[in-house]
Tab-separated table of C-alpha atoms in Angstrom:
chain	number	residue	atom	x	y	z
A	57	UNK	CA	38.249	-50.165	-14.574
A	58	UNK	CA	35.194	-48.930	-17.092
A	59	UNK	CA	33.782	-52.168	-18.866
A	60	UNK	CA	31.644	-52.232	-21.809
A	61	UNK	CA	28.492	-53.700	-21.141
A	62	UNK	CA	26.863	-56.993	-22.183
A	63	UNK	CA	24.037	-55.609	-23.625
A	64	UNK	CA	25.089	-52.733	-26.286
A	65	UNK	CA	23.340	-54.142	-28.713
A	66	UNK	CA	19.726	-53.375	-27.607
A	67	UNK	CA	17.332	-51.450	-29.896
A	68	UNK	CA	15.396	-49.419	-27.802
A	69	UNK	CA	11.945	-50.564	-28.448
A	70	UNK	CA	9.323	-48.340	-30.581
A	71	UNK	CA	6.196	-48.032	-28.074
A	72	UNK	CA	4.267	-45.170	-29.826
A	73	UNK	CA	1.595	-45.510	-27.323
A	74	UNK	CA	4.225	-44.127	-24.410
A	75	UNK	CA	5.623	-41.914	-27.038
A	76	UNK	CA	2.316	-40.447	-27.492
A	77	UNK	CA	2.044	-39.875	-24.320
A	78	UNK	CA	4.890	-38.504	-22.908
A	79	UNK	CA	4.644	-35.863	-25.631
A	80	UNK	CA	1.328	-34.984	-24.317
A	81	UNK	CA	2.819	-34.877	-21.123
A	82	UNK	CA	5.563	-32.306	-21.728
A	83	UNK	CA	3.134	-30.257	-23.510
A	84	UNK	CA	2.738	-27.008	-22.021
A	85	UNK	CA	-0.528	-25.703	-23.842
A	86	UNK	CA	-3.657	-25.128	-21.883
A	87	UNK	CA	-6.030	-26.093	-24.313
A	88	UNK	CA	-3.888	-29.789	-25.152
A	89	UNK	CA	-5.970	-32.944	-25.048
A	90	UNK	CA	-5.178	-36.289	-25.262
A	91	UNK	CA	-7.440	-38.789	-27.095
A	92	UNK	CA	-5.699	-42.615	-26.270
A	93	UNK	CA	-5.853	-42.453	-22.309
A	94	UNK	CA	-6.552	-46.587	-21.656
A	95	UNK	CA	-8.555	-45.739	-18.782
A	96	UNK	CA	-12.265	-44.925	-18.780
A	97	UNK	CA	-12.589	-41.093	-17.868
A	98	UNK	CA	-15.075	-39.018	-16.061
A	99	UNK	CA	-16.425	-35.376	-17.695
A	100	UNK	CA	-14.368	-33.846	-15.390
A	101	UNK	CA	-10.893	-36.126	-16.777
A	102	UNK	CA	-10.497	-38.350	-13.643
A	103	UNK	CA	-10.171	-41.588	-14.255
A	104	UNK	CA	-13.896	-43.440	-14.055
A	105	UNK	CA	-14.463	-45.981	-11.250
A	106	UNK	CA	-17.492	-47.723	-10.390
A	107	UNK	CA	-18.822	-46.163	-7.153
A	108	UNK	CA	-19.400	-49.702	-5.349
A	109	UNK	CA	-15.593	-50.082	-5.509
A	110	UNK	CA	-15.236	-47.601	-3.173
A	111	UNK	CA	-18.080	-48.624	-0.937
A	112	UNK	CA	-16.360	-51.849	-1.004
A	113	UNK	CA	-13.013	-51.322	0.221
A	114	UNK	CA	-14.484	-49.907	2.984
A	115	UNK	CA	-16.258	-52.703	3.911
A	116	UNK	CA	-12.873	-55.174	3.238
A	117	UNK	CA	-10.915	-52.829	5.726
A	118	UNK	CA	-12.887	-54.169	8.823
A	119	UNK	CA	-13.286	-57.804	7.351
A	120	UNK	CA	-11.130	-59.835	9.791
A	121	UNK	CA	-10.791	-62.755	7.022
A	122	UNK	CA	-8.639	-59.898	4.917
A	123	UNK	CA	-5.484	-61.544	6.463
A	124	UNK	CA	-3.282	-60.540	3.558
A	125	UNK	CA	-2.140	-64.225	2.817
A	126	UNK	CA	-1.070	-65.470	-0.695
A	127	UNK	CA	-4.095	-66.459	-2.968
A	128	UNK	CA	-3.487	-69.863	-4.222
A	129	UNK	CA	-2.198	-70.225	-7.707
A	130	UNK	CA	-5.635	-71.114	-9.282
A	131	UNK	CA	-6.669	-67.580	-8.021
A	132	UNK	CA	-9.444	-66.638	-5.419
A	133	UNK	CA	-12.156	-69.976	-5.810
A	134	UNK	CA	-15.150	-67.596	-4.888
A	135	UNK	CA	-14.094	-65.414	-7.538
A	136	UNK	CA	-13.289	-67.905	-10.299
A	137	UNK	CA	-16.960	-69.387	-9.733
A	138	UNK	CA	-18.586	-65.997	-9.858
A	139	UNK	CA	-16.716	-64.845	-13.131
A	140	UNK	CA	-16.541	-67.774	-14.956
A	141	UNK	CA	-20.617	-67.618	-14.185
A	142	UNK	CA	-20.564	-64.026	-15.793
A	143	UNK	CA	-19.193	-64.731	-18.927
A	144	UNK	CA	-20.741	-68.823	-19.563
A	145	UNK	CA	-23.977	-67.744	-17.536
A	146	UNK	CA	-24.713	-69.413	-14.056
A	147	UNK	CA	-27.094	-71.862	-15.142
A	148	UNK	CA	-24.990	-73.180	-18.333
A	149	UNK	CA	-24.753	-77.081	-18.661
A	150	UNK	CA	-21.441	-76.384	-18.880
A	151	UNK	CA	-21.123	-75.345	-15.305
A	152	UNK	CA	-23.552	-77.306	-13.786
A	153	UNK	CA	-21.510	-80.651	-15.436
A	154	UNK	CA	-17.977	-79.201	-14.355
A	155	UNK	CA	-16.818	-78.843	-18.245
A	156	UNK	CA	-16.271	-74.948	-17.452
A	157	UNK	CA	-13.704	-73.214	-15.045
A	158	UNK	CA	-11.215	-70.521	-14.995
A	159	UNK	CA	-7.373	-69.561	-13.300
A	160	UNK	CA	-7.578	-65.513	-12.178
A	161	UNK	CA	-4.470	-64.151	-13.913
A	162	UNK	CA	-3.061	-60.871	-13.831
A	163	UNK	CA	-4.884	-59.182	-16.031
A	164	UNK	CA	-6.069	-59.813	-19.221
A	165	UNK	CA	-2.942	-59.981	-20.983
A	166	UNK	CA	-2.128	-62.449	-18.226
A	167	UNK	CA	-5.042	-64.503	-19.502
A	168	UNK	CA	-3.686	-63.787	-22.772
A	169	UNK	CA	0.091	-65.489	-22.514
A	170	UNK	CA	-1.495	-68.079	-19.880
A	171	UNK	CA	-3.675	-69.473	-22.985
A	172	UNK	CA	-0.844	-69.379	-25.430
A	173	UNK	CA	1.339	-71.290	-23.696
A	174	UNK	CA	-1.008	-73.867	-22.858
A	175	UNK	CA	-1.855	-73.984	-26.754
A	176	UNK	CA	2.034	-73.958	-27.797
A	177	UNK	CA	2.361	-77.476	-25.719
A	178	UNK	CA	-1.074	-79.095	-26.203
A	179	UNK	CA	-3.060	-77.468	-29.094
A	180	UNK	CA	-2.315	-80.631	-31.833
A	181	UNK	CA	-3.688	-78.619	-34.640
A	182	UNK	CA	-1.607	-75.942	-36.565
A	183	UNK	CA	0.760	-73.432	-35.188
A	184	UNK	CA	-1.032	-70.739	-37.169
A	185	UNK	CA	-2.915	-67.933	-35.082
A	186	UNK	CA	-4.986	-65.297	-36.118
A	187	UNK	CA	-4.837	-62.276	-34.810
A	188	UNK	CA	-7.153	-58.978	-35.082
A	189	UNK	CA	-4.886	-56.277	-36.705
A	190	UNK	CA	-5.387	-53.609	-33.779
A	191	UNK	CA	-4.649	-56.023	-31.235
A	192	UNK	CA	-1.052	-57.139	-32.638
A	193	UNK	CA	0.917	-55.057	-30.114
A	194	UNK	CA	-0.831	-57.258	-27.115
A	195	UNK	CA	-1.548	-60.428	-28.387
A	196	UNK	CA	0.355	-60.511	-31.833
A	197	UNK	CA	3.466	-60.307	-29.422
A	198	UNK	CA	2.328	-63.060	-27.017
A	199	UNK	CA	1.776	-65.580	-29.592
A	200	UNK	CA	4.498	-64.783	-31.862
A	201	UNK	CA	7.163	-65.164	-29.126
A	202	UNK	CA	5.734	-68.310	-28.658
A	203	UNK	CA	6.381	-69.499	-31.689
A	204	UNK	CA	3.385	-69.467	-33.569
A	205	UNK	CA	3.151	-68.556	-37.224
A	206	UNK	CA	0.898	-65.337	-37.239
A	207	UNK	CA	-1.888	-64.295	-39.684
A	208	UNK	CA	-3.216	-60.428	-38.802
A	209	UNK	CA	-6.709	-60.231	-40.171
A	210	UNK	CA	-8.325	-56.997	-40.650
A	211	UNK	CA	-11.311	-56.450	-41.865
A	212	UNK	CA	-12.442	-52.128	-41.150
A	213	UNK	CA	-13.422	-50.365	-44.435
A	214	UNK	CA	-11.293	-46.658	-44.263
A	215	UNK	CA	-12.868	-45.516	-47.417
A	216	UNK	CA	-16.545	-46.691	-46.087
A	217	UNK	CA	-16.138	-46.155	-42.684
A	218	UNK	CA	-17.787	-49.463	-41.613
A	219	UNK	CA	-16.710	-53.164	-40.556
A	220	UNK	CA	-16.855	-55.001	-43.486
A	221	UNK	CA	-18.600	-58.011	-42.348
A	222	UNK	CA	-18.747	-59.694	-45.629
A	223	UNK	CA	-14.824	-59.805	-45.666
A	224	UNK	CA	-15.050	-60.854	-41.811
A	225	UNK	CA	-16.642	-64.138	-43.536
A	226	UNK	CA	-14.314	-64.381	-46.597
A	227	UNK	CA	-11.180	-64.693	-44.040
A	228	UNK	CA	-13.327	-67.274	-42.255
A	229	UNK	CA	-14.248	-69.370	-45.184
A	230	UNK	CA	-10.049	-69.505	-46.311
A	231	UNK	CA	-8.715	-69.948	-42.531
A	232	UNK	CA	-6.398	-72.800	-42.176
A	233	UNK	CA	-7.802	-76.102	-40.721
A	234	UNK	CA	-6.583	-77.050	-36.887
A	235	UNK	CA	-5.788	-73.075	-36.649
A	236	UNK	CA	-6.540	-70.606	-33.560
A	237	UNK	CA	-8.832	-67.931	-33.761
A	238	UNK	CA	-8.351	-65.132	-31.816
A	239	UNK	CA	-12.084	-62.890	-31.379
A	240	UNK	CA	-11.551	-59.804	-29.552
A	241	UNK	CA	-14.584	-58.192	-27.693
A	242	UNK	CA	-16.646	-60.318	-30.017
A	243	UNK	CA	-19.866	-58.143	-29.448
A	244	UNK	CA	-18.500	-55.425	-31.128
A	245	UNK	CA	-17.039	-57.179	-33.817
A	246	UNK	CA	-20.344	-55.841	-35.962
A	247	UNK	CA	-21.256	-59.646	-36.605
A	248	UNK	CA	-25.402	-60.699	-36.423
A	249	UNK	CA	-26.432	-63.601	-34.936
A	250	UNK	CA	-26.986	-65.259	-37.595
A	251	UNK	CA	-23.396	-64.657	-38.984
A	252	UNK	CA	-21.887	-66.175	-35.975
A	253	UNK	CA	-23.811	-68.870	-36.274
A	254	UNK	CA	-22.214	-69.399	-39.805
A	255	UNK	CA	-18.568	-68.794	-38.189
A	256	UNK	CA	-19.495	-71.490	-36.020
A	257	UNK	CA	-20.174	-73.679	-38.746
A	258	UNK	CA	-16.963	-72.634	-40.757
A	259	UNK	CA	-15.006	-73.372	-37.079
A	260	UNK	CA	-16.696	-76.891	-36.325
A	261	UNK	CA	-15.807	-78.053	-40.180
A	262	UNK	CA	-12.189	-76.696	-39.892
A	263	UNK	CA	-11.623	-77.572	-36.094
A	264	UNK	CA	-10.275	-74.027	-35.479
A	265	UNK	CA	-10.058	-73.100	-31.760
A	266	UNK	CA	-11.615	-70.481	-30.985
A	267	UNK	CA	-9.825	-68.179	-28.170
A	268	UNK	CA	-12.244	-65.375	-27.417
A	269	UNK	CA	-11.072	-62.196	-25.303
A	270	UNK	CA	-13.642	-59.665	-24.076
A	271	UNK	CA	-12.254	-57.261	-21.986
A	272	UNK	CA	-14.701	-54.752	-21.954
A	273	UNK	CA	-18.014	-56.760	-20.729
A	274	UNK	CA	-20.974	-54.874	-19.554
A	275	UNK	CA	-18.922	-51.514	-21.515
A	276	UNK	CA	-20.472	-52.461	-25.623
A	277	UNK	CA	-24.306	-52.520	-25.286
A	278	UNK	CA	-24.363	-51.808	-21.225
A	279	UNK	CA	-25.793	-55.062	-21.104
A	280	UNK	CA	-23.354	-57.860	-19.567
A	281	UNK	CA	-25.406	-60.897	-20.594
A	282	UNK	CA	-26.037	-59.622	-24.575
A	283	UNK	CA	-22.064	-58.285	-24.368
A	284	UNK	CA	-21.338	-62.453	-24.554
A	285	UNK	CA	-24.415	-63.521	-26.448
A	286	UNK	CA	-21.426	-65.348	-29.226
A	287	UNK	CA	-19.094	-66.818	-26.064
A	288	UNK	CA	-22.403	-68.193	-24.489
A	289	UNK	CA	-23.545	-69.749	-28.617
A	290	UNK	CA	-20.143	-70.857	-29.035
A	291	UNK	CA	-20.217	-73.599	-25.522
A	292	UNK	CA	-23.893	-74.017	-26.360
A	293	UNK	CA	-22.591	-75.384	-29.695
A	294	UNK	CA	-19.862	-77.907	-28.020
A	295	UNK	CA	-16.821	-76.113	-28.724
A	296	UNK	CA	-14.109	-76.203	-26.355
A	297	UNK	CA	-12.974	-72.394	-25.599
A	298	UNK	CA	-10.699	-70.078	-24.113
A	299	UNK	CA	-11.622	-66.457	-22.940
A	300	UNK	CA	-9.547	-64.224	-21.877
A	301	UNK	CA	-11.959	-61.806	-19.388
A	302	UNK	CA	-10.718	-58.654	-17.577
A	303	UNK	CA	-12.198	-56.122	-15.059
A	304	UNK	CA	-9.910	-53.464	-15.747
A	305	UNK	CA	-12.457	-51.088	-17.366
A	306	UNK	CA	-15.717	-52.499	-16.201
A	307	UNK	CA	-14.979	-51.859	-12.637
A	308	UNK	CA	-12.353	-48.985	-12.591
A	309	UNK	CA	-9.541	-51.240	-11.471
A	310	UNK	CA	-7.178	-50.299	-13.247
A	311	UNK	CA	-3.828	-50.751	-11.303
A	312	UNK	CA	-5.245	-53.806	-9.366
A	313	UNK	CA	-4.463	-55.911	-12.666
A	314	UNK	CA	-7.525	-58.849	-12.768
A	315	UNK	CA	-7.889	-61.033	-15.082
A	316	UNK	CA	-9.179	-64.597	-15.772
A	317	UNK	CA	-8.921	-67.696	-17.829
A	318	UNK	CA	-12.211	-69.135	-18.902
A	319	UNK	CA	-11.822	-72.687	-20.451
A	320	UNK	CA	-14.371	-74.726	-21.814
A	321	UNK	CA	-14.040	-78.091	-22.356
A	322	UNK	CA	-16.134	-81.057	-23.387
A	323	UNK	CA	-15.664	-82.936	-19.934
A	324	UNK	CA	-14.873	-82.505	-16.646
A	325	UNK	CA	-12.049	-85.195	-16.420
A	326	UNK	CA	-10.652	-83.318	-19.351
A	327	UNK	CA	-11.457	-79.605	-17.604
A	328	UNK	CA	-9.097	-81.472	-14.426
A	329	UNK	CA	-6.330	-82.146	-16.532
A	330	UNK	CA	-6.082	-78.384	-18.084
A	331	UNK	CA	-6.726	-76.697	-15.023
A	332	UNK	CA	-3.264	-78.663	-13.409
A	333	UNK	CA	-1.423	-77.695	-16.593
A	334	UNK	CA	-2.647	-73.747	-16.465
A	335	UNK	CA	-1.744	-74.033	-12.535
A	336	UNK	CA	2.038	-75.474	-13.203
A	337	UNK	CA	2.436	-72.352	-16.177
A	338	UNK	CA	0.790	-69.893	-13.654
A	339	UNK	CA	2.907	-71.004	-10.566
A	340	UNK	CA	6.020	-70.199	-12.511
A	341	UNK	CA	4.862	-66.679	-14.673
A	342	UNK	CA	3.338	-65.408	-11.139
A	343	UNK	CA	3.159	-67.782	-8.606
A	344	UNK	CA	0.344	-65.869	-6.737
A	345	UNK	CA	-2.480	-63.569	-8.766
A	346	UNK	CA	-3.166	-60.427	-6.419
A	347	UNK	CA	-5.763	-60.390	-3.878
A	348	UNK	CA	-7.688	-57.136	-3.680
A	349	UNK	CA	-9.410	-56.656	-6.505
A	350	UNK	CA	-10.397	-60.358	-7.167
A	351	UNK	CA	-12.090	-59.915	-3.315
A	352	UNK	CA	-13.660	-56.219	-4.501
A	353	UNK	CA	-15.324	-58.071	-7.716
A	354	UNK	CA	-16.408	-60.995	-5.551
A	355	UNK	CA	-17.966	-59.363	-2.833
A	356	UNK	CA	-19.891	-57.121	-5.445
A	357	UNK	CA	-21.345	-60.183	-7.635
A	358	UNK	CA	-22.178	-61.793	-4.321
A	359	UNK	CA	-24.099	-58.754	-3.074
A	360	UNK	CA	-27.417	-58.632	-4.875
A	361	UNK	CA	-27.397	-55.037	-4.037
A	362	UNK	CA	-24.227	-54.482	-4.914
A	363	UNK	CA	-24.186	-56.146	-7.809
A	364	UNK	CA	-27.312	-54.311	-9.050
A	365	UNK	CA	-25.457	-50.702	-8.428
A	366	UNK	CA	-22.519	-52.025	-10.450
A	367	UNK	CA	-24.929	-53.051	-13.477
A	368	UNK	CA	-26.177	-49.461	-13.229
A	369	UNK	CA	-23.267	-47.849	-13.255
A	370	UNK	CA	-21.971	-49.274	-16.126
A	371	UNK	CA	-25.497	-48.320	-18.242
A	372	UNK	CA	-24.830	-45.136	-17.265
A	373	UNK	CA	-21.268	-44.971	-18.345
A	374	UNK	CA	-22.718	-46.281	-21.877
A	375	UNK	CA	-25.343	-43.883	-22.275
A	376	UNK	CA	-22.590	-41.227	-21.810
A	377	UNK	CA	-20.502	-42.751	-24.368
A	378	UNK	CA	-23.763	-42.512	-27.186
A	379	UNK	CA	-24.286	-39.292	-25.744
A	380	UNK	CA	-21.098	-38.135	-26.449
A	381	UNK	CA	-21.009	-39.789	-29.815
A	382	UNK	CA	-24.285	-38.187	-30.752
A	383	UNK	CA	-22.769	-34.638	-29.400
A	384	UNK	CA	-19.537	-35.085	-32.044
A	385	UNK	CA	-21.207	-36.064	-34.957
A	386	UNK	CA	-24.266	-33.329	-34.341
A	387	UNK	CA	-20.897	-30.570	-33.639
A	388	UNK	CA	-19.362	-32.086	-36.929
A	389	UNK	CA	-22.483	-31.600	-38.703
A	390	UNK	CA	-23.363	-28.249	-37.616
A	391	UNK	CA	-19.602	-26.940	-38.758
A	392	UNK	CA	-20.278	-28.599	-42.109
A	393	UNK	CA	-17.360	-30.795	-42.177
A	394	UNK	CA	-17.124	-32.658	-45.274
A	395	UNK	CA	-17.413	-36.279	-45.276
A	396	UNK	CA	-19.829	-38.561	-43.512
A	397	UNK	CA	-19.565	-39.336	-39.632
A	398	UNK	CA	-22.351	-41.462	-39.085
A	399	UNK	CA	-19.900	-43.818	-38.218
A	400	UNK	CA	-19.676	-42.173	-34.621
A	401	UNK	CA	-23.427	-43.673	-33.713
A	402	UNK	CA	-22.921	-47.059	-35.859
A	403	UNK	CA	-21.215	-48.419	-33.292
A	404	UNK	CA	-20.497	-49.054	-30.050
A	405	UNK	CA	-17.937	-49.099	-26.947
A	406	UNK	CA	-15.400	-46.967	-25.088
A	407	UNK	CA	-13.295	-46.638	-28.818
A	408	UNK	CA	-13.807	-45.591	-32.108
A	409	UNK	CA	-12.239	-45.228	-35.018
A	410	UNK	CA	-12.552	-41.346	-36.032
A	411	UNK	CA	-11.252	-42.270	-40.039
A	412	UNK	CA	-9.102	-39.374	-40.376
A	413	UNK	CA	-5.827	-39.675	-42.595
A	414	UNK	CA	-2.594	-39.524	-41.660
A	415	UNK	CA	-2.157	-35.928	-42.487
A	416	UNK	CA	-5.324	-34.980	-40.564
A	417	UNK	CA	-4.140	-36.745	-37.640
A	418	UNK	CA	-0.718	-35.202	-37.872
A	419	UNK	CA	-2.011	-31.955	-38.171
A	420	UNK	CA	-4.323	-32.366	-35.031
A	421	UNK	CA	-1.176	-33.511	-32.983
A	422	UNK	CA	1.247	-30.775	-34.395
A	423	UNK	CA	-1.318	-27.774	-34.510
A	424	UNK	CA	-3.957	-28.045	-32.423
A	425	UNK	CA	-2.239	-30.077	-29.789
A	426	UNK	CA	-4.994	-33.010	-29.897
A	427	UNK	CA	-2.779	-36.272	-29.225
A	428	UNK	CA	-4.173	-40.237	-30.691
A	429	UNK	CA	-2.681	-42.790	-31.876
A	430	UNK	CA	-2.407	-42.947	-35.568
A	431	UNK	CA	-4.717	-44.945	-37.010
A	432	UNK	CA	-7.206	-42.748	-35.574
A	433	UNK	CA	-8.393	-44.446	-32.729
A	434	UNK	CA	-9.592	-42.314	-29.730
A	435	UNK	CA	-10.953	-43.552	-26.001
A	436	UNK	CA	-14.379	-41.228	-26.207
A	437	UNK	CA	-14.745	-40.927	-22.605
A	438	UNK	CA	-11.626	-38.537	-22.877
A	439	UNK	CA	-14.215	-36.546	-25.083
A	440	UNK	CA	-16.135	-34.409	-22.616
A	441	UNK	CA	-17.969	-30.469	-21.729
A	442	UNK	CA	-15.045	-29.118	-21.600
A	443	UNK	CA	-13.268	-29.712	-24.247
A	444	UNK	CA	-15.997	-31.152	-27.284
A	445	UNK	CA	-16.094	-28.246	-28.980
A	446	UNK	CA	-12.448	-27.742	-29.032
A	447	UNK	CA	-11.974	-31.352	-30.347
A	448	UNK	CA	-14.719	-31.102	-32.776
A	449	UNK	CA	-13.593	-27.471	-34.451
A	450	UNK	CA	-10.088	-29.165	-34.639
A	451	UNK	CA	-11.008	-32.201	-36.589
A	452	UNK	CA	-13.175	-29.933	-38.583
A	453	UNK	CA	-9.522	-27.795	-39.202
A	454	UNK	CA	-7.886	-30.926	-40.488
A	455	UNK	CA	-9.899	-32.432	-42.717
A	456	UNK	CA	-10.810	-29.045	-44.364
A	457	UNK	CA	-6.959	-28.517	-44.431
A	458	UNK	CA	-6.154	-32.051	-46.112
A	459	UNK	CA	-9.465	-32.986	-47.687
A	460	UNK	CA	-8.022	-35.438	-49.913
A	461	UNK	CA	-4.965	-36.963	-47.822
A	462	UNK	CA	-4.665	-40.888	-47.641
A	463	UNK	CA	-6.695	-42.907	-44.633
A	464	UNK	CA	-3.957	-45.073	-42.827
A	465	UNK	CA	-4.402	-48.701	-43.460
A	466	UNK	CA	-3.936	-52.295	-41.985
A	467	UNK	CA	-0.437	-52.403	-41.963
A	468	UNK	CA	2.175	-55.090	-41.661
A	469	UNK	CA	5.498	-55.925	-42.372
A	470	UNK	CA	7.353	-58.877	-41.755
A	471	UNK	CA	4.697	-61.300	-40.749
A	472	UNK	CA	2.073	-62.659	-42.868
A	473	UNK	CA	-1.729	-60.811	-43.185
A	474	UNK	CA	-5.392	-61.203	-44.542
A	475	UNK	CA	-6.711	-58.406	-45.651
């Protein structure tokens, strides 16, 4: 006999980013294009992978040491060394006095939830995190289910176009004492030197923790060691840190899910005693990390040739990215599309932020088959030949068909925000 089942009640969940896909993917127009792939893409719309990976796995195939056994729960020690080297630099005082380390996770989200429930037990402070706006559905989630009181910050001008810096600093100057501060891809946060030397400041005098996560190292300037230059001031300073680091993009691993835990701390019996606590959380969210991918990225940073290919390839990837950014604002221009777009070039990474409104976006989705998210953030290697001037006579549709529609904005509901 039929019985009804336990679990009724479920909402199904609202994941626009699936949604957004999937209606790409039933699309049936030829000329459809879609703007919010995660992965890095090539001109020609495969996803982008570092030629040494392949080279690589070539060379693990014959290695007899490749005996398919479980990694330890700290991760691959080779690898942890290498990476945690990467993002602190190899010749930190950190390093060389055992204060820095790391636990490979499963990707950066991995690193992510690791951290937060280490901070739920043992960070003393306040329970109040903040959170970049455009990163609550990864790490708003993480730390709210842990139960941490959350504060979204936001600090991207729509009407200007720019990152408002000077509000950056306001949100700094009123954070809560004993708080964590989440920094996400901190190069591209638009921050000078000298500014972060000020957040510094604010962070010492308020003990806030700093938990950095740069996922896209090597992808913001094309240079890994200036893609870190705040991490590296931050442990130069004597904070103790978290960073959440990821080769997901950087690399082309995409399904091979590795990720890592740096931690920072001010001594190495105190570095000891967080590494056992990580390694009890980690033995019970994944017991193992996986294997492959921590030995591709180890191999290649222990190969000087190698690990000089890699570097070039992901310069080359970067230049591509200006290029193309150059390209849409130069197409934009040319069409006489109203409004300024020098925001393309201002910046930098695989992302921006086009700062269309919500009607302009809809219309690009509904009419012109053009799929992103809707605050109007696109992946620009998905931009490429065959399909720029498509993309760029589309956006030029929209905005001259809503010139005067509303931008979207930093939006929240229940939870609390800075703004």
């Amino acid at each position: 006999m039929p019985t009804l089942s336990v679990f009724l009640d479920v909402p199904s969940a609202n994941v626009a980013e699936d949604k957004l896909l999937n209606a790409y993917n039933k699309d049936d127009n030829p000329n459809k294009v879609y703007l919010s792939h995660r992965a890095c893409k090539t001109n020609e719309g495969r996803n982008w992978i570092s030629p040494v990976v392949q080279k690589t796995l070539l060379q693990l195939v014959s290695d007899p040491t490749l005996d398919h056994e479980y990694l330890p729960t700290l991760g691959l020690k080779e690898f942890n060394r290498l990476t945690t080297e990467l993002i602190v630099g190899r010749n930190n005082p950190a390093i060389l006095s055992n204060r820095a380390g790391a636990v490979q996770t499963v990707g950066g989200t991995g690193a992510i939830r690791l951290g937060a429930e280490f901070l739920s037990m043992w960070h003393h402070g306040s329970q109040k995190a903040y959170i970049p706006w455009a990163q609550w559905d990864f790490h708003g989630h993480i730390f709210q289910s842990l139960g941490f009181s959350l504060c979204l910050y936001c600090y991207w001008d729509y009407e200007r176009m720019h990152l408002d810096t000077s509000k950056f600093m306001e949100i700094m100057e009123n954070a809560l004492e004993d708080s964590i501060f989440v920094l996400h891809n901190s190069e591209s946060m638009g921050l000078t030197q000298q500014q972060w030397k000020t957040v510094a400041e604010l962070m010492k005098q308020k003990r806030i923790f700093p938990f950095f996560d740069d996922p896209h190292q090597g992808f913001i300037s094309g240079n890994l060691d200036q893609d870190v230059w705040a991490v590296r001031y931050f442990v130069d300073m004597g904070f103790e840190i978290f960073c959440s680091q990821t080769f997901t993009k950087n690399f082309g691993l995409y399904d091979e899910r590795v990720g890592n835990l740096i931690v920072v701390t001010l001594s190495s019996q105190v570095m000891l005693k967080i590494r056992s606590q990580l390694e009890e959380r980690a033995k019970y969210l994944w017991s193992s990390p996986p294997d492959l991918g921590a030995r591709i990225i180890t191999t290649v940073l222990n190969n000087p040739a190698l690990q000089a290919e890699w570097k070039n390839s992901l310069k080359a990837l970067v230049e591509t990215i200006m290029l193309t950014r150059e390209k849409l604002k130069e197409k934009l221009r040319l069409l006489g599309t109203p409004g300024s777009w020098e925001h393309l070039t201002c910046h930098e990474g695989t992302h921006s932020l086009l700062g269309l409104s919500l009607a302009q976006i809809d219309y690009l989705v509904k009419k012109k088959h053009i799929y992103l998210l809707r605050n109007g953030k696109v992946n620009l290697t998905c931009i490429n030949s065959h399909n720029l001037d498509y993309v760029s006579q589309s956006i030029n549709e929209a905005v001259l068909a809503y010139p005067h529609s509303s931008y979207p904005r930093c939006s929240f509901s229940s939870w609390e925000k800075v703004t």
